[in-house]
């Protein structure tokens, strides 16, 4: 039987089927959807640990990191607007405070919540990709140690060492997948800092007022709870934006993330062993012919 030529429609179907589809079209949201659930769980867990007496102590190093960055944003904006920093307080129980003389008060005050939210958003994006989480882990590693310059509590120092140890250990667990969840936790803690800040005001009457209270002092016609609501809406909106950006930018499977993180962060490490072995051979053969 002689072969029959395919019709136009059949030929079109065959040619379309032979075209390779982009890799990202085969990747479902199964890798990304768990991140969304974990963000919600983390928010509940952090709120509990931040406000339950006793449990608060367990996350002191992470609180110091979060509060420290928040105050650093105030300090940076104070200097940029011509102000003078008179005093800085970073304490896991009393909260943070930056006393400034001069500068632009509104800009300095806004820098705290804005800086915390954007910083947290970057860590949330690290929750979607292993390579980004490895990069952000260096920031976290330095940030955990920096507040110890102002801390003398032995338990807090011990807990900081433990958190640093976990940070290093997570590099080597399941191709650094655990590092993604660590960075995501830090991201949620920073991105929703206004919630913890206001909770400290409400439940613990901390010595240092929240920024929402400071806004009501700066603009007395608007009460503190309104300022708090506005900033919470702002933080949720920014957090949502970073989540959507993470979903759009990082459509990778765990295996793809592991391969990318292994080759992109230290691209030359893979070639070192072979180069060393090649160079070592003539050196050894020469040494064998040296006169005794």
mmCIF file of C-alpha atoms in Angstrom:
data_model
loop_
_atom_site.group_PDB
_atom_site.id
_atom_site.type_symbol
_atom_site.label_atom_id
_atom_site.label_comp_id
_atom_site.label_asym_id
_atom_site.label_seq_id
_atom_site.Cartn_x
_atom_site.Cartn_y
_atom_site.Cartn_z
ATOM 1 C CA UNK A 1 0.000 0.000 0.000
ATOM 2 C CA UNK A 2 1.465 3.343 -1.008
ATOM 3 C CA UNK A 3 1.903 5.955 1.684
ATOM 4 C CA UNK A 4 -0.795 8.595 1.956
ATOM 5 C CA UNK A 5 0.312 12.190 2.296
ATOM 6 C CA UNK A 6 -1.058 13.900 5.448
ATOM 7 C CA UNK A 7 -3.711 16.506 5.018
ATOM 8 C CA UNK A 8 -3.022 20.170 5.781
ATOM 9 C CA UNK A 9 -4.620 19.901 9.240
ATOM 10 C CA UNK A 10 -2.728 16.692 10.055
ATOM 11 C CA UNK A 11 0.558 18.249 8.969
ATOM 12 C CA UNK A 12 -0.134 21.293 11.127
ATOM 13 C CA UNK A 13 -0.867 19.053 14.129
ATOM 14 C CA UNK A 14 2.326 17.055 13.597
ATOM 15 C CA UNK A 15 4.477 20.171 13.243
ATOM 16 C CA UNK A 16 2.998 21.756 16.381
ATOM 17 C CA UNK A 17 3.503 18.580 18.367
ATOM 18 C CA UNK A 18 7.157 18.494 17.368
ATOM 19 C CA UNK A 19 7.839 22.005 18.687
ATOM 20 C CA UNK A 20 9.431 21.778 22.156
ATOM 21 C CA UNK A 21 7.488 23.751 24.752
ATOM 22 C CA UNK A 22 9.311 26.141 27.088
ATOM 23 C CA UNK A 23 10.386 24.483 30.330
ATOM 24 C CA UNK A 24 8.357 26.836 32.508
ATOM 25 C CA UNK A 25 5.108 25.662 30.898
ATOM 26 C CA UNK A 26 5.643 22.224 32.438
ATOM 27 C CA UNK A 27 6.157 23.585 35.962
ATOM 28 C CA UNK A 28 3.008 23.763 38.065
ATOM 29 C CA UNK A 29 2.403 25.880 41.109
ATOM 30 C CA UNK A 30 2.874 22.814 43.334
ATOM 31 C CA UNK A 31 6.280 24.131 44.409
ATOM 32 C CA UNK A 32 5.068 27.684 44.987
ATOM 33 C CA UNK A 33 1.674 27.158 46.596
ATOM 34 C CA UNK A 34 3.154 25.691 49.826
ATOM 35 C CA UNK A 35 5.084 28.942 50.256
ATOM 36 C CA UNK A 36 1.787 30.828 50.458
ATOM 37 C CA UNK A 37 0.454 28.529 53.169
ATOM 38 C CA UNK A 38 3.706 28.707 55.104
ATOM 39 C CA UNK A 39 3.614 32.524 55.064
ATOM 40 C CA UNK A 40 0.232 32.432 56.814
ATOM 41 C CA UNK A 41 1.438 29.833 59.335
ATOM 42 C CA UNK A 42 4.606 31.825 60.016
ATOM 43 C CA UNK A 43 2.580 34.998 60.659
ATOM 44 C CA UNK A 44 0.514 33.184 63.301
ATOM 45 C CA UNK A 45 3.559 31.533 64.886
ATOM 46 C CA UNK A 46 5.543 34.777 65.038
ATOM 47 C CA UNK A 47 2.604 36.652 66.552
ATOM 48 C CA UNK A 48 2.337 33.954 69.236
ATOM 49 C CA UNK A 49 6.059 33.815 70.013
ATOM 50 C CA UNK A 50 6.346 37.616 69.982
ATOM 51 C CA UNK A 51 3.604 38.000 72.589
ATOM 52 C CA UNK A 52 3.641 34.905 74.813
ATOM 53 C CA UNK A 53 5.822 35.431 77.903
ATOM 54 C CA UNK A 54 8.671 32.941 77.986
ATOM 55 C CA UNK A 55 8.333 32.073 74.311
ATOM 56 C CA UNK A 56 9.418 35.626 73.506
ATOM 57 C CA UNK A 57 12.902 34.806 74.742
ATOM 58 C CA UNK A 58 13.351 31.971 72.242
ATOM 59 C CA UNK A 59 13.250 34.329 69.251
ATOM 60 C CA UNK A 60 15.250 37.156 70.863
ATOM 61 C CA UNK A 61 18.106 37.012 68.293
ATOM 62 C CA UNK A 62 15.619 37.219 65.425
ATOM 63 C CA UNK A 63 13.807 40.077 67.170
ATOM 64 C CA UNK A 64 17.082 41.922 67.592
ATOM 65 C CA UNK A 65 17.814 41.442 63.902
ATOM 66 C CA UNK A 66 14.359 42.752 62.951
ATOM 67 C CA UNK A 67 14.365 45.676 65.387
ATOM 68 C CA UNK A 68 17.968 46.501 64.512
ATOM 69 C CA UNK A 69 17.206 46.814 60.802
ATOM 70 C CA UNK A 70 14.130 48.933 61.571
ATOM 71 C CA UNK A 71 16.180 51.351 63.644
ATOM 72 C CA UNK A 72 18.959 51.383 61.052
ATOM 73 C CA UNK A 73 16.421 52.679 58.524
ATOM 74 C CA UNK A 74 15.532 55.522 60.922
ATOM 75 C CA UNK A 75 19.211 56.274 61.479
ATOM 76 C CA UNK A 76 20.060 56.274 57.776
ATOM 77 C CA UNK A 77 17.227 58.631 56.878
ATOM 78 C CA UNK A 78 18.059 60.922 59.787
ATOM 79 C CA UNK A 79 21.611 61.312 58.509
ATOM 80 C CA UNK A 80 20.463 61.746 54.894
ATOM 81 C CA UNK A 81 18.057 64.538 55.868
ATOM 82 C CA UNK A 82 20.661 66.409 57.893
ATOM 83 C CA UNK A 83 19.684 65.211 61.356
ATOM 84 C CA UNK A 84 21.885 64.147 64.241
ATOM 85 C CA UNK A 85 21.409 60.791 65.983
ATOM 86 C CA UNK A 86 21.554 61.347 69.746
ATOM 87 C CA UNK A 87 20.703 57.898 71.064
ATOM 88 C CA UNK A 88 19.820 54.425 69.798
ATOM 89 C CA UNK A 89 18.129 51.643 71.764
ATOM 90 C CA UNK A 90 17.725 48.086 70.463
ATOM 91 C CA UNK A 91 16.151 45.775 73.026
ATOM 92 C CA UNK A 92 13.997 42.652 72.491
ATOM 93 C CA UNK A 93 11.758 43.547 75.459
ATOM 94 C CA UNK A 94 11.665 47.345 75.431
ATOM 95 C CA UNK A 95 11.662 47.577 71.630
ATOM 96 C CA UNK A 96 13.731 49.975 69.577
ATOM 97 C CA UNK A 97 14.122 53.726 69.663
ATOM 98 C CA UNK A 98 16.189 56.267 67.760
ATOM 99 C CA UNK A 99 16.434 59.743 69.250
ATOM 100 C CA UNK A 100 17.160 62.320 66.564
ATOM 101 C CA UNK A 101 17.776 66.040 66.541
ATOM 102 C CA UNK A 102 16.954 67.920 63.331
ATOM 103 C CA UNK A 103 16.363 66.315 59.957
ATOM 104 C CA UNK A 104 12.951 65.790 58.379
ATOM 105 C CA UNK A 105 10.710 64.101 61.013
ATOM 106 C CA UNK A 106 8.088 62.700 58.626
ATOM 107 C CA UNK A 107 10.670 61.098 56.328
ATOM 108 C CA UNK A 108 12.696 59.743 59.229
ATOM 109 C CA UNK A 109 9.632 58.204 60.874
ATOM 110 C CA UNK A 110 8.314 56.697 57.624
ATOM 111 C CA UNK A 111 11.682 55.081 56.872
ATOM 112 C CA UNK A 112 11.223 52.547 59.674
ATOM 113 C CA UNK A 113 8.096 50.741 58.483
ATOM 114 C CA UNK A 114 8.902 51.237 54.788
ATOM 115 C CA UNK A 115 12.429 49.867 55.209
ATOM 116 C CA UNK A 116 11.270 46.886 57.270
ATOM 117 C CA UNK A 117 8.576 46.010 54.749
ATOM 118 C CA UNK A 118 10.833 46.137 51.681
ATOM 119 C CA UNK A 119 13.616 44.281 53.486
ATOM 120 C CA UNK A 120 11.145 41.601 54.532
ATOM 121 C CA UNK A 121 9.883 41.381 50.966
ATOM 122 C CA UNK A 122 13.365 40.532 49.731
ATOM 123 C CA UNK A 123 13.613 37.689 52.237
ATOM 124 C CA UNK A 124 10.138 36.493 51.229
ATOM 125 C CA UNK A 125 11.331 36.257 47.623
ATOM 126 C CA UNK A 126 14.217 34.141 48.926
ATOM 127 C CA UNK A 127 11.568 31.688 50.076
ATOM 128 C CA UNK A 128 10.808 30.954 46.421
ATOM 129 C CA UNK A 129 14.365 30.264 45.234
ATOM 130 C CA UNK A 130 17.403 28.517 46.695
ATOM 131 C CA UNK A 131 19.999 30.753 45.045
ATOM 132 C CA UNK A 132 18.352 33.921 46.375
ATOM 133 C CA UNK A 133 18.084 32.371 49.846
ATOM 134 C CA UNK A 134 21.816 31.582 49.788
ATOM 135 C CA UNK A 135 22.608 35.193 48.890
ATOM 136 C CA UNK A 136 20.283 36.569 51.590
ATOM 137 C CA UNK A 137 21.761 34.167 54.145
ATOM 138 C CA UNK A 138 24.972 36.211 54.144
ATOM 139 C CA UNK A 139 22.936 39.307 55.062
ATOM 140 C CA UNK A 140 21.198 37.365 57.808
ATOM 141 C CA UNK A 141 24.449 35.937 59.134
ATOM 142 C CA UNK A 142 25.983 39.382 59.585
ATOM 143 C CA UNK A 143 22.715 40.857 60.851
ATOM 144 C CA UNK A 144 22.378 38.291 63.624
ATOM 145 C CA UNK A 145 25.860 39.032 64.954
ATOM 146 C CA UNK A 146 25.773 42.843 64.686
ATOM 147 C CA UNK A 147 23.302 43.500 67.565
ATOM 148 C CA UNK A 148 25.560 41.567 69.956
ATOM 149 C CA UNK A 149 27.678 44.720 70.159
ATOM 150 C CA UNK A 150 24.882 46.127 72.340
ATOM 151 C CA UNK A 151 23.821 42.905 74.093
ATOM 152 C CA UNK A 152 25.358 41.387 77.214
ATOM 153 C CA UNK A 153 22.684 38.792 78.028
ATOM 154 C CA UNK A 154 24.330 35.337 78.001
ATOM 155 C CA UNK A 155 21.167 33.494 76.981
ATOM 156 C CA UNK A 156 20.648 35.800 74.014
ATOM 157 C CA UNK A 157 24.264 35.291 72.954
ATOM 158 C CA UNK A 158 23.833 31.506 73.211
ATOM 159 C CA UNK A 159 20.621 31.602 71.188
ATOM 160 C CA UNK A 160 22.364 33.734 68.558
ATOM 161 C CA UNK A 161 25.075 31.090 68.222
ATOM 162 C CA UNK A 162 22.346 28.453 67.782
ATOM 163 C CA UNK A 163 20.569 30.467 65.080
ATOM 164 C CA UNK A 164 23.880 31.039 63.299
ATOM 165 C CA UNK A 165 24.565 27.320 63.490
ATOM 166 C CA UNK A 166 21.177 26.559 61.954
ATOM 167 C CA UNK A 167 21.880 29.057 59.197
ATOM 168 C CA UNK A 168 25.133 27.308 58.302
ATOM 169 C CA UNK A 169 23.648 23.840 58.684
ATOM 170 C CA UNK A 170 20.700 24.585 56.417
ATOM 171 C CA UNK A 171 23.163 25.156 53.544
ATOM 172 C CA UNK A 172 23.818 21.411 53.559
ATOM 173 C CA UNK A 173 20.314 20.024 54.226
ATOM 174 C CA UNK A 174 18.380 18.815 51.173
ATOM 175 C CA UNK A 175 20.422 20.964 48.765
ATOM 176 C CA UNK A 176 19.788 24.068 50.914
ATOM 177 C CA UNK A 177 16.008 23.772 50.565
ATOM 178 C CA UNK A 178 15.716 24.319 54.325
ATOM 179 C CA UNK A 179 17.425 27.675 53.862
ATOM 180 C CA UNK A 180 14.440 28.881 51.847
ATOM 181 C CA UNK A 181 12.092 28.350 54.787
ATOM 182 C CA UNK A 182 14.514 30.029 57.209
ATOM 183 C CA UNK A 183 14.690 33.125 54.983
ATOM 184 C CA UNK A 184 10.926 33.079 54.518
ATOM 185 C CA UNK A 185 10.459 33.164 58.301
ATOM 186 C CA UNK A 186 12.747 36.194 58.540
ATOM 187 C CA UNK A 187 10.884 37.806 55.669
ATOM 188 C CA UNK A 188 7.491 37.498 57.343
ATOM 189 C CA UNK A 189 8.900 38.798 60.619
ATOM 190 C CA UNK A 190 10.278 41.929 58.939
ATOM 191 C CA UNK A 191 7.499 42.537 56.417
ATOM 192 C CA UNK A 192 4.818 42.535 59.125
ATOM 193 C CA UNK A 193 6.884 44.367 61.730
ATOM 194 C CA UNK A 194 4.147 46.948 62.303
ATOM 195 C CA UNK A 195 1.893 44.166 63.690
ATOM 196 C CA UNK A 196 4.447 43.043 66.271
ATOM 197 C CA UNK A 197 5.339 46.656 67.077
ATOM 198 C CA UNK A 198 1.714 47.533 67.834
ATOM 199 C CA UNK A 199 1.176 44.284 69.767
ATOM 200 C CA UNK A 200 4.074 45.241 72.044
ATOM 201 C CA UNK A 201 2.343 48.554 72.703
ATOM 202 C CA UNK A 202 -1.002 46.938 73.454
ATOM 203 C CA UNK A 203 -0.035 43.909 75.508
ATOM 204 C CA UNK A 204 3.273 44.798 77.152
ATOM 205 C CA UNK A 205 3.263 48.600 77.382
ATOM 206 C CA UNK A 206 6.900 48.631 76.376
ATOM 207 C CA UNK A 207 9.047 51.627 77.303
ATOM 208 C CA UNK A 208 9.643 52.614 73.683
ATOM 209 C CA UNK A 209 6.444 53.517 71.833
ATOM 210 C CA UNK A 210 5.566 52.018 68.467
ATOM 211 C CA UNK A 211 5.960 54.091 65.336
ATOM 212 C CA UNK A 212 2.149 54.218 65.049
ATOM 213 C CA UNK A 213 2.052 56.046 68.388
ATOM 214 C CA UNK A 214 4.798 58.370 67.195
ATOM 215 C CA UNK A 215 2.761 59.155 64.069
ATOM 216 C CA UNK A 216 -0.185 60.157 66.254
ATOM 217 C CA UNK A 217 2.133 62.468 68.210
ATOM 218 C CA UNK A 218 3.511 63.991 65.018
ATOM 219 C CA UNK A 219 0.003 64.394 63.547
ATOM 220 C CA UNK A 220 -2.395 64.578 66.546
ATOM 221 C CA UNK A 221 -5.571 64.801 64.466
ATOM 222 C CA UNK A 222 -5.188 61.162 63.406
ATOM 223 C CA UNK A 223 -5.290 58.650 66.311
ATOM 224 C CA UNK A 224 -2.705 55.893 66.699
ATOM 225 C CA UNK A 225 -5.086 53.052 65.784
ATOM 226 C CA UNK A 226 -5.835 54.712 62.434
ATOM 227 C CA UNK A 227 -2.132 55.072 61.709
ATOM 228 C CA UNK A 228 -1.671 51.432 62.683
ATOM 229 C CA UNK A 229 -4.426 50.336 60.299
ATOM 230 C CA UNK A 230 -2.969 52.354 57.420
ATOM 231 C CA UNK A 231 0.497 50.889 57.905
ATOM 232 C CA UNK A 232 -0.857 47.342 58.211
ATOM 233 C CA UNK A 233 -2.713 47.765 54.907
ATOM 234 C CA UNK A 234 0.499 49.134 53.365
ATOM 235 C CA UNK A 235 2.572 46.188 54.596
ATOM 236 C CA UNK A 236 0.053 43.583 53.417
ATOM 237 C CA UNK A 237 -0.072 45.241 49.993
ATOM 238 C CA UNK A 238 3.720 45.271 49.664
ATOM 239 C CA UNK A 239 3.993 41.701 50.954
ATOM 240 C CA UNK A 240 1.427 40.589 48.373
ATOM 241 C CA UNK A 241 3.389 42.357 45.659
ATOM 242 C CA UNK A 242 6.615 40.566 46.584
ATOM 243 C CA UNK A 243 4.780 37.221 46.712
ATOM 244 C CA UNK A 244 3.379 37.746 43.208
ATOM 245 C CA UNK A 245 6.829 38.810 42.014
ATOM 246 C CA UNK A 246 8.333 35.667 43.522
ATOM 247 C CA UNK A 247 5.720 33.477 41.819
ATOM 248 C CA UNK A 248 6.340 35.149 38.463
ATOM 249 C CA UNK A 249 10.135 35.202 38.674
ATOM 250 C CA UNK A 250 10.966 31.800 40.169
ATOM 251 C CA UNK A 251 9.196 29.007 38.296
ATOM 252 C CA UNK A 252 11.635 26.239 39.093
ATOM 253 C CA UNK A 253 11.538 22.722 40.504
ATOM 254 C CA UNK A 254 13.637 21.873 43.582
ATOM 255 C CA UNK A 255 16.142 20.060 41.341
ATOM 256 C CA UNK A 256 16.479 23.061 39.051
ATOM 257 C CA UNK A 257 16.945 25.370 42.041
ATOM 258 C CA UNK A 258 19.631 23.103 43.485
ATOM 259 C CA UNK A 259 21.496 22.959 40.171
ATOM 260 C CA UNK A 260 21.289 26.719 39.665
ATOM 261 C CA UNK A 261 22.384 27.515 43.221
ATOM 262 C CA UNK A 262 25.326 25.114 42.914
ATOM 263 C CA UNK A 263 26.634 26.557 39.648
ATOM 264 C CA UNK A 264 25.723 30.251 39.880
ATOM 265 C CA UNK A 265 26.849 31.184 43.370
ATOM 266 C CA UNK A 266 30.345 29.688 43.026
ATOM 267 C CA UNK A 267 30.692 29.096 39.261
ATOM 268 C CA UNK A 268 34.403 28.261 39.279
ATOM 269 C CA UNK A 269 34.438 25.769 42.132
ATOM 270 C CA UNK A 270 33.557 22.861 39.835
ATOM 271 C CA UNK A 271 36.730 23.313 37.794
ATOM 272 C CA UNK A 272 39.179 23.522 40.699
ATOM 273 C CA UNK A 273 39.759 19.790 41.389
ATOM 274 C CA UNK A 274 40.605 18.877 37.771
ATOM 275 C CA UNK A 275 42.880 21.893 37.354
ATOM 276 C CA UNK A 276 44.712 21.076 40.564
ATOM 277 C CA UNK A 277 45.185 17.435 39.570
ATOM 278 C CA UNK A 278 46.512 18.416 36.137
ATOM 279 C CA UNK A 279 49.036 20.859 37.553
ATOM 280 C CA UNK A 280 50.176 18.516 40.303
ATOM 281 C CA UNK A 281 51.290 15.707 37.973
ATOM 282 C CA UNK A 282 54.351 17.359 36.389
ATOM 283 C CA UNK A 283 55.443 18.712 39.753
ATOM 284 C CA UNK A 284 55.514 15.198 41.224
ATOM 285 C CA UNK A 285 57.337 13.700 38.225
ATOM 286 C CA UNK A 286 59.999 16.417 38.396
ATOM 287 C CA UNK A 287 60.535 15.796 42.097
ATOM 288 C CA UNK A 288 61.232 12.114 41.408
ATOM 289 C CA UNK A 289 64.331 12.992 39.322
ATOM 290 C CA UNK A 290 65.896 15.400 41.767
ATOM 291 C CA UNK A 291 69.359 14.279 42.854
ATOM 292 C CA UNK A 292 69.570 12.891 46.386
#
